[in-house]
mmCIF file of C-alpha atoms in Angstrom:
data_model
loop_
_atom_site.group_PDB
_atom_site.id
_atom_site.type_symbol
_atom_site.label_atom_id
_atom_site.label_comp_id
_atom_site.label_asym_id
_atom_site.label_seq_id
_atom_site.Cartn_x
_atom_site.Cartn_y
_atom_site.Cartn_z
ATOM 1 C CA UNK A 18 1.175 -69.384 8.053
ATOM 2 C CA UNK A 19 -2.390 -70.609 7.498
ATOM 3 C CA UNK A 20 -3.332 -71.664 3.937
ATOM 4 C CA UNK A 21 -6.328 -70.904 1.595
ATOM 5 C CA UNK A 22 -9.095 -72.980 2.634
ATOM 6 C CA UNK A 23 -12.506 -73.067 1.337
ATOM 7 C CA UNK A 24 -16.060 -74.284 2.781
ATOM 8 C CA UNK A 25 -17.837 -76.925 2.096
ATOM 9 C CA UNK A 26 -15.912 -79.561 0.367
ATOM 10 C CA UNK A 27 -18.534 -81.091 -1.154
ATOM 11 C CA UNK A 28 -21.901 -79.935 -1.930
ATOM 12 C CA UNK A 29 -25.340 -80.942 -3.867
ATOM 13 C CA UNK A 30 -27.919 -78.457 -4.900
ATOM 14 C CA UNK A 31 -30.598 -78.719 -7.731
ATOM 15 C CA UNK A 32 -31.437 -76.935 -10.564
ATOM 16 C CA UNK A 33 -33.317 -73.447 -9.873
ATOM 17 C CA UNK A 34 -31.585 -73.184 -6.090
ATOM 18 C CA UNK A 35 -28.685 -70.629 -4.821
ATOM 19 C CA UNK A 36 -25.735 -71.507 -3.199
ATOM 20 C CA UNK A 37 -22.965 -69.666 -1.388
ATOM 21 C CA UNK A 38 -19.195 -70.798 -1.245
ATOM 22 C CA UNK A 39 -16.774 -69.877 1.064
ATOM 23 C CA UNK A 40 -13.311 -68.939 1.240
ATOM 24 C CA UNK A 41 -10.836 -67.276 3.822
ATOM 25 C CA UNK A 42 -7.568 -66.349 2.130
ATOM 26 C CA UNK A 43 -4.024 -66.713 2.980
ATOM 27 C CA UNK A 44 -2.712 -64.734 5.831
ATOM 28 C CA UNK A 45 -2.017 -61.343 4.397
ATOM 29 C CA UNK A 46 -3.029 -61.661 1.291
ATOM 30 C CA UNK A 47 -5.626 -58.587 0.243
ATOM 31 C CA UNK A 48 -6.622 -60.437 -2.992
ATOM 32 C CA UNK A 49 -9.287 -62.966 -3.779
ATOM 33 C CA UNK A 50 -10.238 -64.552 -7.176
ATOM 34 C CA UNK A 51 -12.823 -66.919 -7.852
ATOM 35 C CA UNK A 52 -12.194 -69.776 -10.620
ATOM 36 C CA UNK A 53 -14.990 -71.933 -11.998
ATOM 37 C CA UNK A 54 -12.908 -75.427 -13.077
ATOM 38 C CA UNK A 55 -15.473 -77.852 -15.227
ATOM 39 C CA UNK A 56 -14.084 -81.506 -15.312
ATOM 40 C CA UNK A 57 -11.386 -82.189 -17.573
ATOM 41 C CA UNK A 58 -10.642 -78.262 -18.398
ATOM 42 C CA UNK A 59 -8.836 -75.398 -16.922
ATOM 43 C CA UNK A 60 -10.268 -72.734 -14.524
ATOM 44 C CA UNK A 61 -12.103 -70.178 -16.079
ATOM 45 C CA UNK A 62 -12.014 -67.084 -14.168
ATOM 46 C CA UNK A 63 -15.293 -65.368 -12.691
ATOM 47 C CA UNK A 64 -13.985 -62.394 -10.531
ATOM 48 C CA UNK A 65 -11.539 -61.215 -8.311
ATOM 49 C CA UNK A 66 -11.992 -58.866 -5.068
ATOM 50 C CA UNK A 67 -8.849 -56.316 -3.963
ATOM 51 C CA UNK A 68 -9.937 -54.237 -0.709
ATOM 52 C CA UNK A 69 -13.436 -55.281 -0.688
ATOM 53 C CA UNK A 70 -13.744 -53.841 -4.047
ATOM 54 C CA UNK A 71 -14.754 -55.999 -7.570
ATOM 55 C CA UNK A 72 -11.595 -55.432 -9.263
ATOM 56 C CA UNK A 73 -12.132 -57.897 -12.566
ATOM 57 C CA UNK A 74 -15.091 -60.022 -14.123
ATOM 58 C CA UNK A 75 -14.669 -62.794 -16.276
ATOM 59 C CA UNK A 76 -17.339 -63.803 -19.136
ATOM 60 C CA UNK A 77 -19.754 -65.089 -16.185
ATOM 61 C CA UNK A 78 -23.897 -63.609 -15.724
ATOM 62 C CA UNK A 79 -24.861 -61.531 -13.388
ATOM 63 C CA UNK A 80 -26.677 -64.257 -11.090
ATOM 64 C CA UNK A 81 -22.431 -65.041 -10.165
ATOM 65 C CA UNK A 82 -21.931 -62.461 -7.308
ATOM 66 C CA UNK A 83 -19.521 -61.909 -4.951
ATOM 67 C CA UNK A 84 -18.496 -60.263 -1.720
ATOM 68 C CA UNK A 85 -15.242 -59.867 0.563
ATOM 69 C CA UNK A 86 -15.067 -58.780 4.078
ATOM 70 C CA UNK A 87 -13.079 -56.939 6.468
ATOM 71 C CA UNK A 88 -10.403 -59.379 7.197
ATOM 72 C CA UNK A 89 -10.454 -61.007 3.142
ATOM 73 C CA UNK A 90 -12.097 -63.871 3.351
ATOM 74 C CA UNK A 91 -14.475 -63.938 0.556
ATOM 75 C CA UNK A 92 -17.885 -65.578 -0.464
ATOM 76 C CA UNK A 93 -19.073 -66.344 -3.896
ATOM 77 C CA UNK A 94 -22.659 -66.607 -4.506
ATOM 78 C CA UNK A 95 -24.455 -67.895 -7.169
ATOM 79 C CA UNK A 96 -28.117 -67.574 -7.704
ATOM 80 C CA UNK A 97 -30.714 -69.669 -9.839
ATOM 81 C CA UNK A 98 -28.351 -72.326 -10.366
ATOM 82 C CA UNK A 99 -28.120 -74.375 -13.867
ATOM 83 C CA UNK A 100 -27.056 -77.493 -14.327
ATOM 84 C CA UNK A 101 -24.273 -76.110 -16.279
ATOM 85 C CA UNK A 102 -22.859 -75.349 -12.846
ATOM 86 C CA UNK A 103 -21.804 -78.443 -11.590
ATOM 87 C CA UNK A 104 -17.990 -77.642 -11.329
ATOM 88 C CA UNK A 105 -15.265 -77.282 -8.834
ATOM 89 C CA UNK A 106 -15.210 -73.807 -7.916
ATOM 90 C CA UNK A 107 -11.213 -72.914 -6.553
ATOM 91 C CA UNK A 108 -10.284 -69.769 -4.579
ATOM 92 C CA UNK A 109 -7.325 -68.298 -4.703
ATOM 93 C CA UNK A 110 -5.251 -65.391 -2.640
ATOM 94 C CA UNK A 111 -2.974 -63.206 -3.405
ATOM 95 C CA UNK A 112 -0.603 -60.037 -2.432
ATOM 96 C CA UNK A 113 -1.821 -56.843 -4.713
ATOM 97 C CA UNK A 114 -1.748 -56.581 -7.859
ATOM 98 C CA UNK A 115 1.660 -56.776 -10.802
ATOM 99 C CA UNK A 116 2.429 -59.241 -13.464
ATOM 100 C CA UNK A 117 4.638 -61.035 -11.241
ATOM 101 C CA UNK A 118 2.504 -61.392 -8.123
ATOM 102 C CA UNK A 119 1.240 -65.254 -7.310
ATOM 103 C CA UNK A 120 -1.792 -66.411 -6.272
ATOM 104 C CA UNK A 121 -2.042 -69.857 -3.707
ATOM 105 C CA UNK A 122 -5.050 -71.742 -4.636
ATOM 106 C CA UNK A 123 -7.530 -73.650 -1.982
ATOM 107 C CA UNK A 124 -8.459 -77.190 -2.519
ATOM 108 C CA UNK A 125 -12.208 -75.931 -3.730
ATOM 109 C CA UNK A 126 -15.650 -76.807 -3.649
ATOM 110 C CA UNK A 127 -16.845 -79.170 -5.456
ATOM 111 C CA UNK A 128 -20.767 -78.056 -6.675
ATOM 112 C CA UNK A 129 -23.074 -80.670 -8.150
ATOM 113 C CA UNK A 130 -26.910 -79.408 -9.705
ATOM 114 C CA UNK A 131 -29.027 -82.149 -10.106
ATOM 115 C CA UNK B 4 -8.294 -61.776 -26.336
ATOM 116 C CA UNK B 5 -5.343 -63.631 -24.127
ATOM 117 C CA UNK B 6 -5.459 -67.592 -25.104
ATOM 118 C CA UNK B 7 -3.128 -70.335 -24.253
ATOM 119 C CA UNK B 8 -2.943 -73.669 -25.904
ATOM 120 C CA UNK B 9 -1.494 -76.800 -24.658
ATOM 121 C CA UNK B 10 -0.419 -79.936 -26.077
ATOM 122 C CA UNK B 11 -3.465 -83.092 -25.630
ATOM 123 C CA UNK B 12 -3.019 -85.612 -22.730
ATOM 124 C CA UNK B 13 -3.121 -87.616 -21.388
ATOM 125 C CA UNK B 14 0.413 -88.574 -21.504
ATOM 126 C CA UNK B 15 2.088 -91.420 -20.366
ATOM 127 C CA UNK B 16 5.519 -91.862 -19.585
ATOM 128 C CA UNK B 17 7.592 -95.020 -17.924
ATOM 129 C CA UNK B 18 9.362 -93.957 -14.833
ATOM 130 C CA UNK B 19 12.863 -91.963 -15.413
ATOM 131 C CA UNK B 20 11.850 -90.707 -19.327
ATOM 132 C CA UNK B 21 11.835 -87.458 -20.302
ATOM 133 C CA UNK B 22 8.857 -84.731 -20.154
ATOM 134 C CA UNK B 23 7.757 -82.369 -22.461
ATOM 135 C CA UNK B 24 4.460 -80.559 -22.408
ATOM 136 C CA UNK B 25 4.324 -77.932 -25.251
ATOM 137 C CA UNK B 26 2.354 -75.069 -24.314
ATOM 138 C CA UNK B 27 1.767 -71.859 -26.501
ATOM 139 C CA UNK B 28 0.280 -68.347 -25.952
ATOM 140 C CA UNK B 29 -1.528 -65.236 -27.877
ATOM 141 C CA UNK B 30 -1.113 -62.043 -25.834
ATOM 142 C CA UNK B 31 -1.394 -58.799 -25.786
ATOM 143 C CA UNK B 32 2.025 -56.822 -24.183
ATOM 144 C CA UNK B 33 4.573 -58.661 -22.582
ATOM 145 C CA UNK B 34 2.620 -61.031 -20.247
ATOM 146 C CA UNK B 35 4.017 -63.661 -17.275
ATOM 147 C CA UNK B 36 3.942 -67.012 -18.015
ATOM 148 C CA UNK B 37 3.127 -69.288 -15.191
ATOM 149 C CA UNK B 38 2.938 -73.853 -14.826
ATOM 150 C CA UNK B 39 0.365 -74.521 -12.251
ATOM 151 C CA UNK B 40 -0.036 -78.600 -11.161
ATOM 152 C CA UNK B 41 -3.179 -80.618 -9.623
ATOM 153 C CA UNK B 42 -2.915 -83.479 -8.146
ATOM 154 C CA UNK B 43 -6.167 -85.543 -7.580
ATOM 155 C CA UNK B 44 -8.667 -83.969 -5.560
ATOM 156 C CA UNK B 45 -6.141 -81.011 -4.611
ATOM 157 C CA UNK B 46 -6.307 -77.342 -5.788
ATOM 158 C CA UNK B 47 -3.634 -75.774 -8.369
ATOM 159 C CA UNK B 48 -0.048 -75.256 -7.007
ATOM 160 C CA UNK B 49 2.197 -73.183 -8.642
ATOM 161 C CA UNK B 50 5.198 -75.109 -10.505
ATOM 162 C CA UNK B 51 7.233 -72.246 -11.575
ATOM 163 C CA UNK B 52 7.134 -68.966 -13.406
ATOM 164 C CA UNK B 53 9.040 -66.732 -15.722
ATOM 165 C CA UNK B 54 8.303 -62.776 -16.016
ATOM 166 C CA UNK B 55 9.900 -61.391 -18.632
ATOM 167 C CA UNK B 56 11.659 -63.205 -22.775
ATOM 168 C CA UNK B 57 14.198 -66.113 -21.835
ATOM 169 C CA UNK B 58 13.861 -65.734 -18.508
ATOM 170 C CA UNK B 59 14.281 -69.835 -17.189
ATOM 171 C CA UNK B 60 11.845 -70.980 -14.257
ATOM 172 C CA UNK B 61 12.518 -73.631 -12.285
ATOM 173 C CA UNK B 62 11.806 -75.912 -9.192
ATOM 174 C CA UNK B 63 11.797 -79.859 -8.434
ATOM 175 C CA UNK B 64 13.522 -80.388 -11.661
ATOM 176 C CA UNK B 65 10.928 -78.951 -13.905
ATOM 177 C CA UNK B 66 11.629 -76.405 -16.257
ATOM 178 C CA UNK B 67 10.631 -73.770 -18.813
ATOM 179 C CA UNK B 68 11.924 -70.879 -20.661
ATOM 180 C CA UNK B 69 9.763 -68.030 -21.733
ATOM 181 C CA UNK B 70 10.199 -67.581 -25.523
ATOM 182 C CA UNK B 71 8.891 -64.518 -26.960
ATOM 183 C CA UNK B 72 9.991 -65.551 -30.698
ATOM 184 C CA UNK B 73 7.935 -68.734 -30.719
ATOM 185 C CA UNK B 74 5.415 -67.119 -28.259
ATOM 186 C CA UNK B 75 5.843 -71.065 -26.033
ATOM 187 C CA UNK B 76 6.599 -71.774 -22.412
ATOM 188 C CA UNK B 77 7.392 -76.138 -22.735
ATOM 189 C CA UNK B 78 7.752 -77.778 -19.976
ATOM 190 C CA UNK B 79 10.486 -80.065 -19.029
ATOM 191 C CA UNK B 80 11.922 -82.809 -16.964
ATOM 192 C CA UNK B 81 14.562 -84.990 -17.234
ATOM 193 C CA UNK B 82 13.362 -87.786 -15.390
ATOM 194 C CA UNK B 83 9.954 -88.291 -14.565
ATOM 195 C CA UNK B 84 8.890 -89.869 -11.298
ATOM 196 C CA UNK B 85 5.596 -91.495 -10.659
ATOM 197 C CA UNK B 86 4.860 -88.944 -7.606
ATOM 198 C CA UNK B 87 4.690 -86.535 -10.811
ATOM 199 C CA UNK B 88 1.401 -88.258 -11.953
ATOM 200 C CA UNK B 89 -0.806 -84.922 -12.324
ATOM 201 C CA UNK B 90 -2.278 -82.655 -14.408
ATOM 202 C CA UNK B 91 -0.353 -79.167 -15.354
ATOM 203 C CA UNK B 92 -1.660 -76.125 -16.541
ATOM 204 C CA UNK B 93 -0.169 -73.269 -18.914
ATOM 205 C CA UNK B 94 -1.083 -70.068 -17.927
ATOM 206 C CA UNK B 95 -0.684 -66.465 -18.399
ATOM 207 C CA UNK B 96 -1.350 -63.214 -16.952
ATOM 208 C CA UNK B 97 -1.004 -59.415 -17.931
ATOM 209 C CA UNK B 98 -0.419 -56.439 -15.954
ATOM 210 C CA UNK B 99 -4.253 -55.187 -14.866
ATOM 211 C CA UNK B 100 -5.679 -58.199 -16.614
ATOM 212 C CA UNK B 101 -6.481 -61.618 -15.588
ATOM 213 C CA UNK B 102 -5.085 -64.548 -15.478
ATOM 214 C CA UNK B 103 -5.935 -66.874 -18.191
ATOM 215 C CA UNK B 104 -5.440 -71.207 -17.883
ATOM 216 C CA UNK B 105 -4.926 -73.573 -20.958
ATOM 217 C CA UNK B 106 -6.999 -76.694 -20.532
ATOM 218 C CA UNK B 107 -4.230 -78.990 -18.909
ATOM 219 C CA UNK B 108 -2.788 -82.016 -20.028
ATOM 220 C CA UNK B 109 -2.488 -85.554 -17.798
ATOM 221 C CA UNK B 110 0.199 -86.928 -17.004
ATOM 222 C CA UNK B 111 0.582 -90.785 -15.985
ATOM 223 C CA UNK B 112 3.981 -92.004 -14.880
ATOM 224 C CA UNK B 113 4.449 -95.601 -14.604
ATOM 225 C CA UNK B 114 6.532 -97.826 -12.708
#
């Protein structure tokens, strides 16, 4: 069973540039949701895709989009970047939807803006 | 809105003390209650969970128990290792909503 992983590791944009993430979820999972993490805090949830579908937006502006394919893997994309930004952005995949259900994280991406 | 609050880090422990990390929560409903851990430069694994008022979670000698009175989810271990150097995050989530992190406290086990 393949994990969540997430591409690039590491990554260095400036101020005023886009950037896309990417993410392919765990085998059979039909949920992805994106998690900004700033240092020294806990992740702050931006979205989360079910079926290719937005199913849930954090308190994040609209320049934070998102997509999921086909097969799950996701993409987050965020536009006009500030240097607020600068975070490590985590991924995680789940199995549908319940109060129970438990998400596996991926090692994320960590985004500087200079 | 859903908030959880956790007790300040860092903390450190000598090897083979006891852990506590005191976490609390505001919710809406009768929400899960999840520990999450990070270990340097790794993503969030999940620690253990409880789903429903004195339910106990459990693995690798960590535990919590979901108290509805007190509205807390602590988290304990008998004997601390220095593998368990980390930080561990409270969290919560409703049914339909999201899942919402407390800001994590650091632990540092010494030898």
């Amino acid at each position: 069973e393949t994990g969540v992983t997430q591409s690039p590791t590491h990554l260095i944009k400036t101020r005023g540039q886009q950037v896309t993430l990417r993410c392919s979820s765990q085998s059979g999972h039909n949920t992805v949701s994106w998690y900004q993490q700033a240092l020294g805090q806990g992740p702050q949830f931006i979205f989360q895709y079910y079926r290719e579908e937005e199913n849930g937006r954090g308190n994040f502006p609209p320049r934070f989009s998102g997509l999921q394919f086909p097969n799950y893997s996701s993409e987050l994309n965020v536009n006009a970047l500030e240097l607020d930004d600068s975070a490590l952005y985590l991924c995680a995949s789940s199995l549908g939807e319940g109060r129970t259900y438990e998400q596996y994280f991926g090692p994320g991406t960590r985004l500087t803006v200079t | 809105g859903n908030s959880v609050t956790q007790m300040e880090g860092p903390v450190t422990l000598s090897e083979e003390a006891f852990l506590t990390i005191n976490c609390t929560y505001t919710a809406t409903g009768y929400p899960s209650l999840f520990w999450y851990v990070q270990y340097p430069g790794e993503g969030l694994q999940l620690l253990l969970k409880a789903t429903k008022a004195d339910d106990k979670g459990s693995n690798k000698g960590f535990e919590a128990t979901y108290r509805k009175e007190t509205t807390s989810f602590h988290l304990e271990k008998g004997s601390v290792q220095v593998s368990d150097s980390a930080v561990y995050f409270c969290a919560l989530k409703g049914y339909g909503q999201n899942f919402v992190f407390g800001p994590g406290t650091r632990l540092s086990v010494l030898p």
